[in-house]
Each structure stands twice: as structure tokens, then as C-alpha cells.
Amino acid sequence: MNGILVYAKTKNERQFIGVFRDLDDLQSEVEETLAVTNRSDLASSVYFILNGEEYKLFLEVEQ
């Protein structure tokens, strides 16, 4: 499966947000997903895995 796994770290857990295809649109797609699902509270703790490495994703979602 090709894709970028995105999740939020919350209280020693990881909450799955989604799998996305394009790194160029990742930020806007994740922001939209969080807004649609009313989970903007997760915006400050979003990470993604790309090529086996974990990265923090900085979002501009209004809380």
C-alpha cells in the first residue's frame, strides 16, 4: 500500500487520521479532514510517516 500514514499522538496512544497520497497537498488535506470530522483539537499533535521516518505536521486549523 502506497501512501502517507497520518495520525495524532494523544495520551500514549496514536489516533489514526488517514492515509494520503500526495505530500504536496498533505497539509491542506489533513486540515480539511480534521475540520470535517470536528477533530481540530488534534491539530497540535499530528504526525506522519514517510519512507519509515516519523515527521511532525504543522497545521493552521482553528480550534
Coordinates of N, CA and C in Angstrom, one line a residue:
M1 N 0.8 -1.2 0.0 CA 0.0 0.0 0.0 C 0.9 1.2 0.0
N2 N 0.7 2.1 -1.0 CA 1.5 3.3 -1.0 C 0.6 4.4 -0.5
G3 N 1.3 5.3 0.3 CA 0.5 6.4 0.9 C 1.3 6.9 2.1
I4 N 0.8 8.0 2.6 CA 1.4 8.7 3.8 C 0.5 8.5 4.9
L5 N 0.9 7.7 5.9 CA 0.1 7.5 7.1 C 0.1 8.7 8.0
V6 N -1.1 9.2 8.4 CA -1.2 10.4 9.3 C -1.9 10.0 10.5
Y7 N -1.4 10.4 11.7 CA -2.0 10.1 13.0 C -1.7 11.2 14.0
A8 N -2.5 11.2 15.1 CA -2.2 12.2 16.2 C -1.8 11.4 17.4
K9 N -0.8 11.9 18.1 CA -0.4 11.3 19.4 C -1.2 11.9 20.5
T10 N -1.9 11.1 21.2 CA -2.7 11.5 22.3 C -2.6 10.6 23.5
K11 N -2.2 11.1 24.6 CA -2.1 10.3 25.9 C -1.5 8.9 25.7
N12 N -0.3 8.8 25.2 CA 0.4 7.5 24.9 C -0.3 6.6 23.9
E13 N -1.2 7.2 23.1 CA -1.8 6.5 22.0 C -1.6 7.2 20.7
R14 N -1.9 6.5 19.6 CA -1.9 7.1 18.3 C -3.3 7.0 17.7
Q15 N -3.9 8.1 17.4 CA -5.2 8.1 16.8 C -5.1 8.3 15.3
F16 N -5.5 7.3 14.5 CA -5.5 7.3 13.1 C -6.3 8.4 12.5
I17 N -5.7 9.2 11.6 CA -6.4 10.2 10.9 C -6.7 9.8 9.4
G18 N -5.7 9.2 8.8 CA -6.0 8.8 7.4 C -4.7 8.5 6.7
V19 N -4.9 8.0 5.5 CA -3.7 7.7 4.6 C -3.9 8.6 3.4
F20 N -2.9 9.3 3.0 CA -3.0 10.3 2.0 C -1.9 10.0 0.9
R21 N -2.2 10.4 -0.3 CA -1.3 10.1 -1.4 C -0.2 11.1 -1.7
D22 N -0.5 12.4 -1.6 CA 0.3 13.4 -2.1 C 0.9 14.3 -1.0
L23 N 2.3 14.3 -1.0 CA 2.9 15.1 0.1 C 2.7 16.6 -0.2
D24 N 2.6 17.0 -1.4 CA 2.4 18.4 -1.7 C 1.1 19.0 -1.1
D25 N 0.0 18.1 -1.1 CA -1.3 18.6 -0.6 C -1.6 18.0 0.8
L26 N -0.6 17.4 1.4 CA -0.9 16.8 2.7 C -1.4 17.7 3.8
Q27 N -0.8 18.8 3.9 CA -1.2 19.8 5.0 C -2.7 20.2 4.8
S28 N -3.1 20.6 3.6 CA -4.4 21.1 3.4 C -5.4 19.9 3.5
E29 N -5.1 18.7 3.0 CA -6.0 17.6 3.1 C -6.2 17.2 4.6
V30 N -5.2 17.2 5.4 CA -5.3 16.8 6.8 C -6.1 17.9 7.5
E31 N -5.8 19.2 7.2 CA -6.6 20.2 7.8 C -8.1 20.1 7.5
E32 N -8.4 19.8 6.3 CA -9.8 19.6 5.9 C -10.4 18.4 6.6
T33 N -9.7 17.3 6.6 CA -10.2 16.1 7.3 C -10.5 16.4 8.8
L34 N -9.6 17.1 9.5 CA -9.9 17.4 10.9 C -11.1 18.3 11.0
A35 N -11.2 19.3 10.1 CA -12.4 20.2 10.2 C -13.7 19.4 10.0
V36 N -13.7 18.6 9.0 CA -14.9 17.8 8.6 C -15.3 16.9 9.8
T37 N -14.3 16.3 10.4 CA -14.6 15.3 11.5 C -14.7 16.0 12.9
N38 N -14.7 17.3 12.9 CA -14.7 18.1 14.2 C -13.6 17.6 15.1
R39 N -12.4 17.4 14.6 CA -11.3 17.0 15.5 C -10.1 18.0 15.4
S40 N -10.4 19.3 15.3 CA -9.4 20.3 15.2 C -8.5 20.3 16.5
D41 N -9.0 19.7 17.6 CA -8.3 19.6 18.8 C -7.0 18.8 18.7
L42 N -6.9 17.9 17.6 CA -5.8 17.1 17.4 C -4.7 17.8 16.6
A43 N -5.0 19.0 16.1 CA -4.1 19.7 15.1 C -2.7 19.9 15.7
S44 N -2.5 20.1 17.0 CA -1.2 20.4 17.5 C -0.3 19.1 17.7
S45 N -0.9 17.9 17.5 CA -0.2 16.7 17.8 C -0.2 15.7 16.6
V46 N -0.2 16.3 15.3 CA -0.3 15.5 14.1 C 1.1 15.1 13.6
Y47 N 1.2 13.8 13.3 CA 2.5 13.3 12.7 C 2.2 12.5 11.5
F48 N 3.2 12.3 10.7 CA 3.0 11.4 9.5 C 4.3 10.6 9.3
I49 N 4.1 9.4 8.7 CA 5.2 8.5 8.4 C 5.5 8.5 6.9
L50 N 6.7 8.8 6.5 CA 7.1 8.8 5.1 C 8.4 8.0 5.0
N51 N 8.5 7.0 4.2 CA 9.7 6.2 4.0 C 10.2 5.7 5.3
G52 N 9.3 5.3 6.2 CA 9.7 4.7 7.5 C 10.2 5.7 8.6
E53 N 10.1 7.0 8.2 CA 10.5 8.1 9.2 C 9.3 8.9 9.7
E54 N 9.3 9.2 10.9 CA 8.2 10.0 11.5 C 8.5 11.5 11.4
Y55 N 7.5 12.3 11.0 CA 7.7 13.7 10.9 C 6.4 14.4 11.6
K56 N 6.7 15.6 12.2 CA 5.6 16.3 12.7 C 5.0 17.2 11.6
L57 N 3.7 17.3 11.5 CA 3.0 18.1 10.5 C 2.4 19.3 11.2
F58 N 2.8 20.5 10.8 CA 2.4 21.7 11.4 C 1.1 22.2 10.7
L59 N 0.0 22.4 11.4 CA -1.2 22.7 10.8 C -1.7 24.1 11.3
E60 N -2.6 24.7 10.5 CA -3.1 26.0 10.8 C -4.7 25.9 11.0
V61 N -5.1 24.9 11.7 CA -6.5 24.7 12.0 C -7.0 25.5 13.2
E62 N -8.1 26.2 13.0 CA -8.6 27.0 14.1 C -9.3 26.0 15.1
Q63 N -9.0 26.3 16.3 CA -9.6 25.4 17.4 C -10.7 26.1 18.1

